[in-house]
Amino acid sequence: MKSPRITLAYTLVGALALGGTLAACSSDSGDGGGKSTPSASAAPTLDPNTKVTLKVVGLLPGSTKEAQAALADEVKEFQTENPNITVQTQDYEWKATTFAADLAGGTLPTVFEIPFTDAKTLIANQQITDMQAYLNQLPYAADFNKNLLQYGQGQDGDVYAIPAKSIYAVGLHYNRDLFTQAGLDPDKPPTTWDEVRTDAKAIADKTGQAGFAQMSQSGTGGWQLTVDTYARGGRVESEDGKTATLTNDGTKAALQFLQDLRWTDNSMGNNFNYDWGTINQAFAAGKVGMYTSGQDVYTSLVQTNNIDPKMYGLTMIPLEGDNSGVLGGGTMAAVSSKATDDEKAAAIKWIDFHYLRKYTNEQAAVTNAQTQVASKQPVGTPELPIFSQAQYEKYQTWIKPYVNVPLDQMTSFTSKIFDATLVNEPAVATQDVYAALDPVVQAVLTKKDADIDKLLDEANTKAQRAIDSAGR
């Protein structure tokens, strides 16, 4: 029997390879493929005597000293291997509300990270550079999971954004300590939304903390409401990406759930302005009993929020009704269209070293794991492989002696995710759809008499306008 960690990875890759669900994470309605054979033109190589300073994404703002030390060690090792390249890291957190302005204003590093949902738009706007010829220099360039790689491809078939981090599937994160304090069994987390509501009220009543919390800001409210919609069988956009469907029964049920927790049960605390970073902070500080987010968030909770591993639990998000599924997404590495040829050549070396080589080279995997463990950083957080299933199995074998995350506290997720249908994010005007839903979530959490139907009608009009504009 495969370990839960490997089973999770295999299952998600299988879903992608079968053309299921995570496959349409672009924010553009184009086919994303173009030519089947990418450009083979040669890229300029970097003269080892040419000095280059490369600005790259670092860690999330506020990351621990240990995490910063681990990254500094990695940069030092890279620069030893590439003495002509000076790497400067920049704290970075992608946010829908600020990314476009940061990119236009030139405040982003040369190598930055983007969600799958943004790659097509940035390619169309010529804001990220064609990296195909540089990617071809890597020995594993042809080994990517093509169902992932396509989301960074332009109409010409060339790769502009490179899969850099694992695909996530959204799970339910819970505080084992608060469960115990509330008289609940932390080894038996809720499996239905009714149980989530019951447990949330018990936590709130007996501990004074929020039993359940929901993101609501900077596009995260719409993102997580879409998660909740999928879990109840609804969709916020038609399959062809032409029609907004925010008024579906699944979204209404999800909002009614939040309204009940907030106003009937009083189990959501008193903070209704969370985004991804602040809800992680509150959870790690013991102020939140449960919330939904990507299954890989444990790494950030350690690096940025210094979470106590003993209090952490991960389980499946409840799935109810026909057509229910789990939302998934991912992260790509991109290079500014303003980069010089020397910076592009240096960038592909950094992307190889920092993101990808550990999955294809045993020594790189072991060295990376040893560096992370020495700095008390997580090794072994469940993830989806960027390359083949067989290659990922090798990688898991390489790092097995160094795994230091509480996998036994995640088994109610890793042992069940393979039975779930994975569903891509809305394919067209993704961030605009999420932005249209943010005020709906905020209103439900802050106004007792919020009219869900009216709010969704208004949001649907906004989303449809964005979809129509994206299609022009």
XYZ file of N, CA and C in Angstrom, residues 68-272:
615
model
N 13.980 32.503 7.054
C 14.880 33.419 6.361
C 16.288 32.835 6.284
N 16.713 32.169 7.371
C 18.049 31.569 7.379
C 18.150 30.450 6.349
N 17.079 29.659 6.242
C 17.082 28.567 5.269
C 17.180 29.113 3.851
N 16.434 30.177 3.570
C 16.500 30.779 2.243
C 17.870 31.386 1.984
N 18.447 32.024 2.988
C 19.780 32.603 2.836
C 20.814 31.525 2.529
N 20.690 30.379 3.185
C 21.603 29.265 2.912
C 21.438 28.781 1.474
N 20.192 28.759 1.011
C 19.929 28.311 -0.358
C 20.526 29.289 -1.367
N 20.360 30.576 -1.099
C 20.939 31.590 -1.979
C 22.465 31.468 -2.008
N 23.048 31.259 -0.845
C 24.504 31.113 -0.764
C 24.976 29.918 -1.579
N 24.259 28.820 -1.466
C 24.624 27.619 -2.227
C 24.490 27.875 -3.725
N 23.422 28.561 -4.121
C 23.227 28.883 -5.539
C 24.359 29.756 -6.061
N 24.733 30.753 -5.275
C 25.774 31.666 -5.711
C 27.152 30.999 -5.737
N 27.352 29.984 -4.905
C 28.589 29.200 -4.979
C 28.643 28.443 -6.301
N 27.504 27.938 -6.716
C 27.410 27.221 -7.989
C 27.461 28.186 -9.174
N 26.974 29.406 -8.965
C 26.920 30.412 -10.035
C 27.539 31.719 -9.511
N 28.860 31.776 -9.389
C 29.510 32.923 -8.734
C 29.314 34.250 -9.446
N 28.882 34.227 -10.690
C 28.663 35.481 -11.421
C 27.255 36.043 -11.229
N 26.380 35.303 -10.523
C 25.001 35.749 -10.321
C 24.805 36.121 -8.852
N 24.379 37.346 -8.629
C 24.029 37.807 -7.289
C 22.509 37.796 -7.164
N 22.006 37.030 -6.217
C 20.562 36.914 -6.020
C 20.125 37.819 -4.881
N 19.124 38.622 -5.148
C 18.510 39.477 -4.135
C 17.062 39.031 -3.957
N 16.719 38.595 -2.750
C 15.352 38.140 -2.492
C 14.485 39.291 -2.000
N 13.217 39.209 -2.328
C 12.256 40.251 -1.953
C 11.026 39.594 -1.351
N 10.656 39.995 -0.142
C 9.438 39.450 0.463
C 8.260 39.684 -0.479
N 7.368 38.692 -0.561
C 6.340 38.743 -1.599
C 5.128 37.940 -1.179
N 3.963 38.538 -1.353
C 2.701 37.812 -1.214
C 1.783 38.265 -2.336
N 1.402 37.342 -3.216
C 0.516 37.697 -4.321
C -0.859 38.039 -3.780
N -1.382 39.208 -4.185
C -2.733 39.610 -3.838
C -3.407 40.173 -5.079
N -4.628 39.742 -5.311
C -5.351 40.178 -6.502
C -5.526 41.685 -6.537
N -5.681 42.301 -5.370
C -5.976 43.730 -5.314
C -4.771 44.611 -5.575
N -3.567 44.064 -5.473
C -2.368 44.892 -5.624
C -1.429 44.426 -6.731
N -1.604 43.209 -7.227
C -0.636 42.638 -8.154
C -0.500 43.467 -9.429
N -1.624 43.816 -10.055
C -1.559 44.544 -11.326
C -0.817 45.864 -11.171
N -1.097 46.583 -10.089
C -0.429 47.863 -9.858
C 1.058 47.662 -9.590
N 1.401 46.634 -8.832
C 2.808 46.351 -8.535
C 3.565 46.002 -9.818
N 2.925 45.222 -10.683
C 3.567 44.825 -11.936
C 3.760 46.039 -12.836
N 2.706 46.835 -12.978
C 2.795 48.024 -13.823
C 3.785 49.035 -13.265
N 3.874 49.114 -11.944
C 4.764 50.081 -11.310
C 6.207 49.647 -11.226
N 6.489 48.409 -11.622
C 7.859 47.918 -11.627
C 8.419 47.593 -10.258
N 7.533 47.341 -9.288
C 8.019 47.050 -7.937
C 8.178 45.555 -7.672
N 7.791 44.721 -8.610
C 7.963 43.274 -8.442
C 9.400 42.879 -8.772
N 9.869 41.764 -8.207
C 11.184 41.261 -8.607
C 11.157 40.764 -10.045
N 12.309 40.500 -10.612
C 12.378 40.021 -11.998
C 11.732 38.650 -12.132
N 11.958 37.779 -11.157
C 11.309 36.466 -11.111
C 10.235 36.520 -10.034
N 8.991 36.325 -10.431
C 7.900 36.401 -9.461
C 6.942 35.233 -9.646
N 6.060 35.067 -8.689
C 5.110 33.960 -8.705
C 3.709 34.465 -9.013
N 2.963 33.657 -9.759
C 1.590 33.995 -10.114
C 0.723 32.743 -9.988
N -0.559 32.914 -9.722
C -1.459 31.760 -9.736
C -1.741 31.325 -11.169
N -2.129 30.076 -11.343
C -2.469 29.584 -12.667
C -3.503 30.474 -13.348
N -4.390 31.067 -12.573
C -5.480 31.853 -13.129
C -5.020 33.117 -13.841
N -3.780 33.548 -13.630
C -3.323 34.815 -14.203
C -2.409 34.670 -15.405
N -1.877 33.482 -15.658
C -0.825 33.345 -16.667
C -1.281 33.777 -18.054
N -2.446 33.332 -18.503
C -2.888 33.628 -19.859
C -3.051 35.134 -20.091
N -3.621 35.812 -19.119
C -3.818 37.248 -19.258
C -2.487 37.981 -19.349
N -1.527 37.594 -18.514
C -0.213 38.241 -18.526
C 0.521 37.969 -19.834
N 0.332 36.776 -20.389
C 0.937 36.456 -21.691
C 0.318 37.330 -22.772
N -1.010 37.414 -22.780
C -1.713 38.215 -23.788
C -1.331 39.687 -23.702
N -1.083 40.153 -22.482
C -0.713 41.560 -22.274
C 0.781 41.811 -22.448
N 1.527 40.763 -22.789
C 2.980 40.855 -22.994
C 3.700 41.396 -21.754
N 3.245 40.924 -20.585
C 3.836 41.373 -19.323
C 4.812 40.362 -18.728
N 4.852 39.166 -19.289
C 5.855 38.182 -18.885
C 6.554 37.683 -20.144
N 7.765 37.207 -19.981
C 8.609 36.929 -21.130
C 8.530 35.473 -21.579
N 8.777 35.236 -22.839
C 8.822 33.886 -23.411
C 10.075 33.183 -22.883
N 9.881 32.097 -22.135
C 10.998 31.386 -21.519
C 11.279 30.037 -22.178
N 10.618 29.744 -23.301
C 10.735 28.410 -23.895
C 12.176 28.035 -24.225
N 12.881 28.915 -24.912
C 14.249 28.583 -25.320
C 15.152 28.390 -24.111
N 14.928 29.144 -23.055
C 15.718 28.986 -21.837
C 15.334 27.693 -21.108
N 14.041 27.391 -21.103
C 13.573 26.155 -20.482
C 14.159 24.940 -21.178
N 14.323 25.026 -22.499
C 14.869 23.913 -23.273
C 16.280 23.536 -22.836
N 16.960 24.439 -22.133
C 18.316 24.157 -21.680
C 18.341 23.170 -20.515
N 17.204 22.966 -19.852
C 17.151 22.080 -18.695
C 16.966 20.636 -19.148
N 17.633 19.688 -18.504
C 17.582 18.291 -18.951
C 16.202 17.669 -18.828
N 15.342 18.214 -17.996
C 14.018 17.634 -17.783
C 12.913 18.449 -18.453
N 13.277 19.306 -19.394
C 12.305 20.226 -19.998
C 11.128 19.496 -20.639
N 11.363 18.305 -21.147
C 10.296 17.563 -21.826
C 9.502 16.672 -20.874
N 9.839 16.700 -19.588
C 9.244 15.759 -18.640
C 8.121 16.343 -17.795
N 7.769 17.607 -18.004
C 6.685 18.217 -17.227
C 5.353 17.517 -17.497
N 4.502 17.520 -16.494
C 3.123 17.108 -16.698
C 2.502 18.131 -17.651
N 2.183 17.698 -18.862
C 1.727 18.632 -19.890
C 0.405 19.295 -19.532
N -0.382 18.633 -18.693
C -1.647 19.226 -18.281
C -1.443 20.406 -17.334
N -0.258 20.481 -16.733
C 0.088 21.647 -15.934
C 0.784 22.692 -16.792
N 1.705 22.226 -17.630
C 2.543 23.139 -18.405
C 1.706 24.019 -19.330
N 0.580 23.486 -19.820
C -0.200 24.205 -20.828
C -0.733 25.547 -20.317
N -0.872 25.694 -19.003
C -1.442 26.929 -18.491
C -0.465 28.077 -18.478
N 0.798 27.765 -18.749
C 1.783 28.817 -18.906
C 2.195 29.007 -20.349
N 1.472 28.387 -21.279
C 1.797 28.484 -22.699
C 0.978 29.567 -23.385
N 1.610 30.214 -24.352
C 0.915 31.195 -25.166
C 0.290 30.546 -26.384
N -0.350 31.348 -27.209
C -0.971 30.837 -28.426
C 0.064 30.248 -29.386
N 1.322 30.672 -29.245
C 2.395 30.139 -30.088
C 2.925 28.809 -29.582
N 2.402 28.336 -28.448
C 2.862 27.067 -27.896
C 4.068 27.175 -26.999
N 4.690 28.336 -26.933
C 5.870 28.527 -26.088
C 5.454 28.689 -24.620
N 6.378 28.334 -23.738
C 6.138 28.433 -22.306
C 6.604 29.794 -21.798
N 5.698 30.513 -21.181
C 5.985 31.820 -20.602
C 6.022 31.759 -19.069
N 5.227 30.883 -18.480
C 5.200 30.702 -17.033
C 5.405 29.214 -16.746
N 6.234 28.920 -15.757
C 6.677 27.550 -15.510
C 6.079 27.031 -14.205
N 5.419 25.863 -14.236
C 4.905 25.294 -12.973
C 6.026 25.238 -11.943
N 5.778 25.830 -10.774
C 6.856 25.972 -9.803
C 6.542 25.350 -8.462
N 5.279 25.318 -8.098
C 4.893 24.753 -6.817
C 3.732 23.802 -7.024
N 3.515 22.965 -6.048
C 2.513 21.917 -6.193
C 1.118 22.487 -6.361
N 0.299 21.743 -7.068
C -1.117 22.063 -7.150
C -1.738 21.761 -5.786
N -2.625 22.638 -5.369
C -3.285 22.404 -4.095
C -4.723 21.956 -4.321
N -5.254 21.233 -3.361
C -6.680 20.950 -3.272
C -7.130 21.493 -1.925
N -8.242 22.192 -1.897
C -8.675 22.847 -0.665
C -9.139 21.826 0.367
N -8.684 21.997 1.597
C -9.099 21.137 2.705
C -9.646 21.963 3.844
N -10.086 21.286 4.887
C -10.578 21.941 6.105
C -9.486 21.809 7.161
N -8.934 22.946 7.576
C -7.881 22.981 8.584
C -8.528 23.197 9.947
N -8.062 22.472 10.939
C -8.704 22.613 12.250
C -7.670 22.571 13.374
N -8.022 23.235 14.468
C -7.155 23.347 15.631
C -7.468 22.205 16.603
N -6.553 21.265 16.726
C -6.780 20.095 17.564
C -6.914 20.470 19.044
N -6.185 21.489 19.458
C -6.272 21.914 20.861
C -7.659 22.466 21.184
N -8.200 23.292 20.305
C -9.532 23.840 20.539
C -10.594 22.738 20.490
N -10.393 21.748 19.636
C -11.321 20.614 19.603
C -11.332 19.917 20.963
N -10.153 19.675 21.509
C -10.053 19.000 22.803
C -10.687 19.838 23.911
N -10.399 21.137 23.911
C -10.960 22.026 24.932
C -12.479 22.085 24.857
N -13.022 21.890 23.655
C -14.473 21.940 23.474
C -15.140 20.588 23.713
N -14.356 19.583 24.118
C -14.912 18.265 24.357
C -15.121 17.453 23.098
N -14.457 17.851 22.000
C -14.558 17.144 20.729
C -13.331 16.254 20.539
N -13.465 15.221 19.741
C -12.360 14.302 19.468
C -11.560 14.828 18.282
N -10.304 15.254 18.492
C -9.522 15.806 17.381
C -9.168 14.761 16.324
N -9.318 13.490 16.661
C -9.065 12.443 15.674
C -10.314 12.102 14.868
N -11.417 12.792 15.166
C -12.662 12.582 14.423
C -13.225 13.941 14.007
N -12.553 14.607 13.052
C -13.034 15.918 12.601
C -14.356 15.782 11.844
N -15.080 16.873 11.638
C -16.387 16.805 10.995
C -16.301 16.321 9.551
N -17.339 15.633 9.117
C -17.390 15.111 7.750
C -18.556 15.695 6.948
N -19.445 16.437 7.599
C -20.551 17.103 6.914
C -20.581 18.565 7.341
N -21.295 19.394 6.582
C -21.404 20.801 6.946
C -22.212 20.966 8.230
N -23.181 20.091 8.453
C -23.927 20.149 9.712
C -23.004 19.887 10.900
N -22.086 18.944 10.735
C -21.134 18.657 11.805
C -20.151 19.811 11.997
N -19.757 20.451 10.891
C -18.891 21.633 11.013
C -19.606 22.689 11.845
N -20.894 22.899 11.564
C -21.654 23.905 12.309
C -21.769 23.537 13.794
N -22.061 22.278 14.067
C -22.180 21.822 15.459
C -20.861 21.975 16.201
N -19.773 21.551 15.570
C -18.456 21.648 16.207
C -18.027 23.100 16.382
N -18.345 23.946 15.403
C -17.987 25.354 15.504
C -18.679 26.008 16.700
N -19.937 25.679 16.899
C -20.678 26.247 18.036
C -20.113 25.740 19.356
N -19.756 24.467 19.410
C -19.175 23.920 20.641
C -17.863 24.623 20.979
N -17.036 24.862 19.959
C -15.753 25.544 20.187
C -15.991 26.968 20.673
N -16.921 27.668 20.004
C -17.196 29.055 20.390
C -17.760 29.136 21.803
N -18.686 28.249 22.120
C -19.332 28.291 23.439
C -18.370 27.940 24.568
N -17.484 26.984 24.337
C -16.653 26.465 25.415
C -15.254 27.079 25.493
N -14.804 27.709 24.419
C -13.455 28.292 24.444
C -13.453 29.805 24.251
N -14.540 30.360 23.745
C -14.595 31.792 23.482
C -13.910 32.204 22.190
N -13.373 31.237 21.437
C -12.725 31.524 20.161
C -13.692 31.268 18.998
N -13.355 31.763 17.837
C -14.184 31.526 16.659
C -14.160 30.045 16.308
N -15.310 29.427 16.255
C -15.349 28.011 15.885
C -15.045 27.798 14.428
N -15.463 28.752 13.599
C -15.210 28.691 12.160
C -14.998 30.110 11.666
N -14.039 30.312 10.751
C -13.776 31.635 10.189
C -13.729 31.540 8.670
N -14.006 32.661 8.035
C -14.082 32.703 6.570
C -13.313 33.901 6.044
N -12.510 33.690 5.006
C -11.852 34.808 4.333
C -12.909 35.672 3.644
N -12.607 36.981 3.504
C -13.590 37.863 2.871
C -12.969 39.018 2.092
N -11.652 39.152 2.101
C -10.992 40.328 1.529
C -10.087 39.969 0.356
N -9.809 40.972 -0.486
C -8.782 40.874 -1.535
C -8.989 39.688 -2.468
N -10.236 39.388 -2.798
C -10.531 38.274 -3.679
C -10.635 36.937 -2.991
N -10.160 36.845 -1.738
C -10.187 35.558 -1.038
C -11.598 35.178 -0.593
N -12.465 36.208 -0.394
C -13.846 35.899 -0.042
C -14.541 35.179 -1.177
N -14.354 35.691 -2.399
C -14.936 35.036 -3.559
C -14.316 33.688 -3.844
N -13.003 33.595 -3.618
C -12.293 32.328 -3.818
C -12.865 31.250 -2.902
N -12.974 31.560 -1.621
C -13.456 30.550 -0.695
C -14.968 30.312 -0.810
N -15.739 31.320 -1.228
C -17.156 31.071 -1.486
C -17.317 30.153 -2.692
N -16.401 30.265 -3.659
C -16.403 29.324 -4.787
C -16.070 27.918 -4.307
N -15.111 27.818 -3.385
C -14.811 26.522 -2.755
C -16.075 25.929 -2.139
N -16.771 26.757 -1.365
C -17.986 26.302 -0.679
C -19.078 25.919 -1.676
N -19.135 26.648 -2.782
C -20.117 26.357 -3.830
C -19.854 25.005 -4.462
N -18.597 24.769 -4.853
C -18.237 23.490 -5.459
C -18.544 22.326 -4.521
N -18.285 22.534 -3.229
C -18.493 21.467 -2.247
C -19.961 21.086 -2.120
N -20.846 21.965 -2.605
C -22.288 21.694 -2.552
C -22.871 21.427 -3.934
N -22.005 21.243 -4.918
C -22.465 20.864 -6.251
C -22.747 22.010 -7.186
N -22.516 23.263 -6.762
C -22.777 24.403 -7.626
C -21.553 24.831 -8.406
N -21.748 25.757 -9.335
C -20.662 26.358 -10.100
C -20.945 27.848 -10.253
N -19.903 28.657 -10.329
C -20.084 30.102 -10.443
C -19.927 30.595 -11.875
N -19.652 29.665 -12.773
C -19.480 30.021 -14.172
C -19.870 28.818 -15.021
N -20.463 29.070 -16.188
C -20.841 27.968 -17.068
C -19.604 27.244 -17.576
N -19.781 26.041 -18.026
C -18.643 25.224 -18.450
C -17.880 25.856 -19.607
N -18.590 26.569 -20.489
C -17.915 27.201 -21.619
C -17.318 28.558 -21.262
N -17.478 28.981 -20.004
C -16.879 30.223 -19.552
C -17.538 31.480 -20.058
N -18.760 31.366 -20.580
C -19.422 32.536 -21.170
C -20.469 33.161 -20.254
N -20.884 32.429 -19.233
C -22.009 32.897 -18.426
C -21.706 32.810 -16.943
N -21.950 33.889 -16.225
C -21.840 33.877 -14.764
C -23.050 33.169 -14.177
N -22.809 32.305 -13.205
C -23.896 31.517 -12.601
C -23.843 31.625 -11.081
N -23.614 32.814 -10.585
C -23.431 33.025 -9.146
C -24.707 32.813 -8.349
N -25.854 32.791 -9.008
C -27.127 32.655 -8.291
C -27.546 31.196 -8.116
N -26.619 30.275 -8.275
C -26.935 28.846 -8.173
C -27.250 28.438 -6.732
N -27.889 27.294 -6.572
C -28.321 26.827 -5.251
C -27.151 26.547 -4.319
N -26.014 26.084 -4.877
C -24.864 25.787 -4.036
C -24.303 27.026 -3.364
N -24.205 28.118 -4.113
C -23.712 29.366 -3.535
C -24.684 29.899 -2.490
N -25.971 29.804 -2.780
C -26.975 30.270 -1.816
C -26.899 29.460 -0.516
N -26.735 28.142 -0.658
C -26.636 27.292 0.536
C -25.384 27.620 1.339
N -24.285 27.907 0.650
C -23.041 28.245 1.335
C -23.185 29.547 2.110
N -23.842 30.530 1.526
C -24.045 31.805 2.208
C -25.020 31.666 3.371
N -26.034 30.830 3.194
C -26.963 30.598 4.302
C -26.258 29.938 5.473
N -25.326 29.039 5.168
C -24.510 28.391 6.198
C -23.731 29.435 6.993
N -23.087 30.358 6.287
C -22.327 31.405 6.955
C -23.244 32.314 7.771
N -24.374 32.631 7.204
C -25.332 33.480 7.918
C -25.804 32.817 9.208
N -26.043 31.517 9.157
C -26.482 30.788 10.350
C -25.384 30.750 11.411
N -24.160 30.473 11.002
C -23.057 30.446 11.960
C -22.855 31.810 12.605
N -22.967 32.836 11.783
C -22.690 34.188 12.276
C -23.811 34.709 13.168
N -25.045 34.625 12.729
C -26.127 35.330 13.397
C -26.998 34.447 14.293
N -27.094 33.164 13.979
C -27.889 32.268 14.832
C -27.028 31.635 15.921
N -25.837 31.170 15.523
C -24.984 30.441 16.465
C -23.954 31.325 17.161
N -23.643 32.474 16.575
C -22.593 33.340 17.107
C -21.284 32.576 17.301
N -20.913 31.824 16.273
C -19.741 30.952 16.394
C -18.581 31.344 15.485
N -18.605 32.590 14.952
C -17.551 33.009 14.034
C -16.669 34.120 14.600
N -16.742 34.345 15.910
C -15.899 35.368 16.517
C -16.324 36.763 16.130
N -15.375 37.707 16.138
C -15.714 39.095 15.839
C -14.829 39.729 14.785
N -14.057 38.924 14.056
C -13.238 39.436 12.957
C -13.792 38.893 11.646
N -14.248 39.790 10.785
C -14.850 39.383 9.521
C -14.121 40.010 8.334
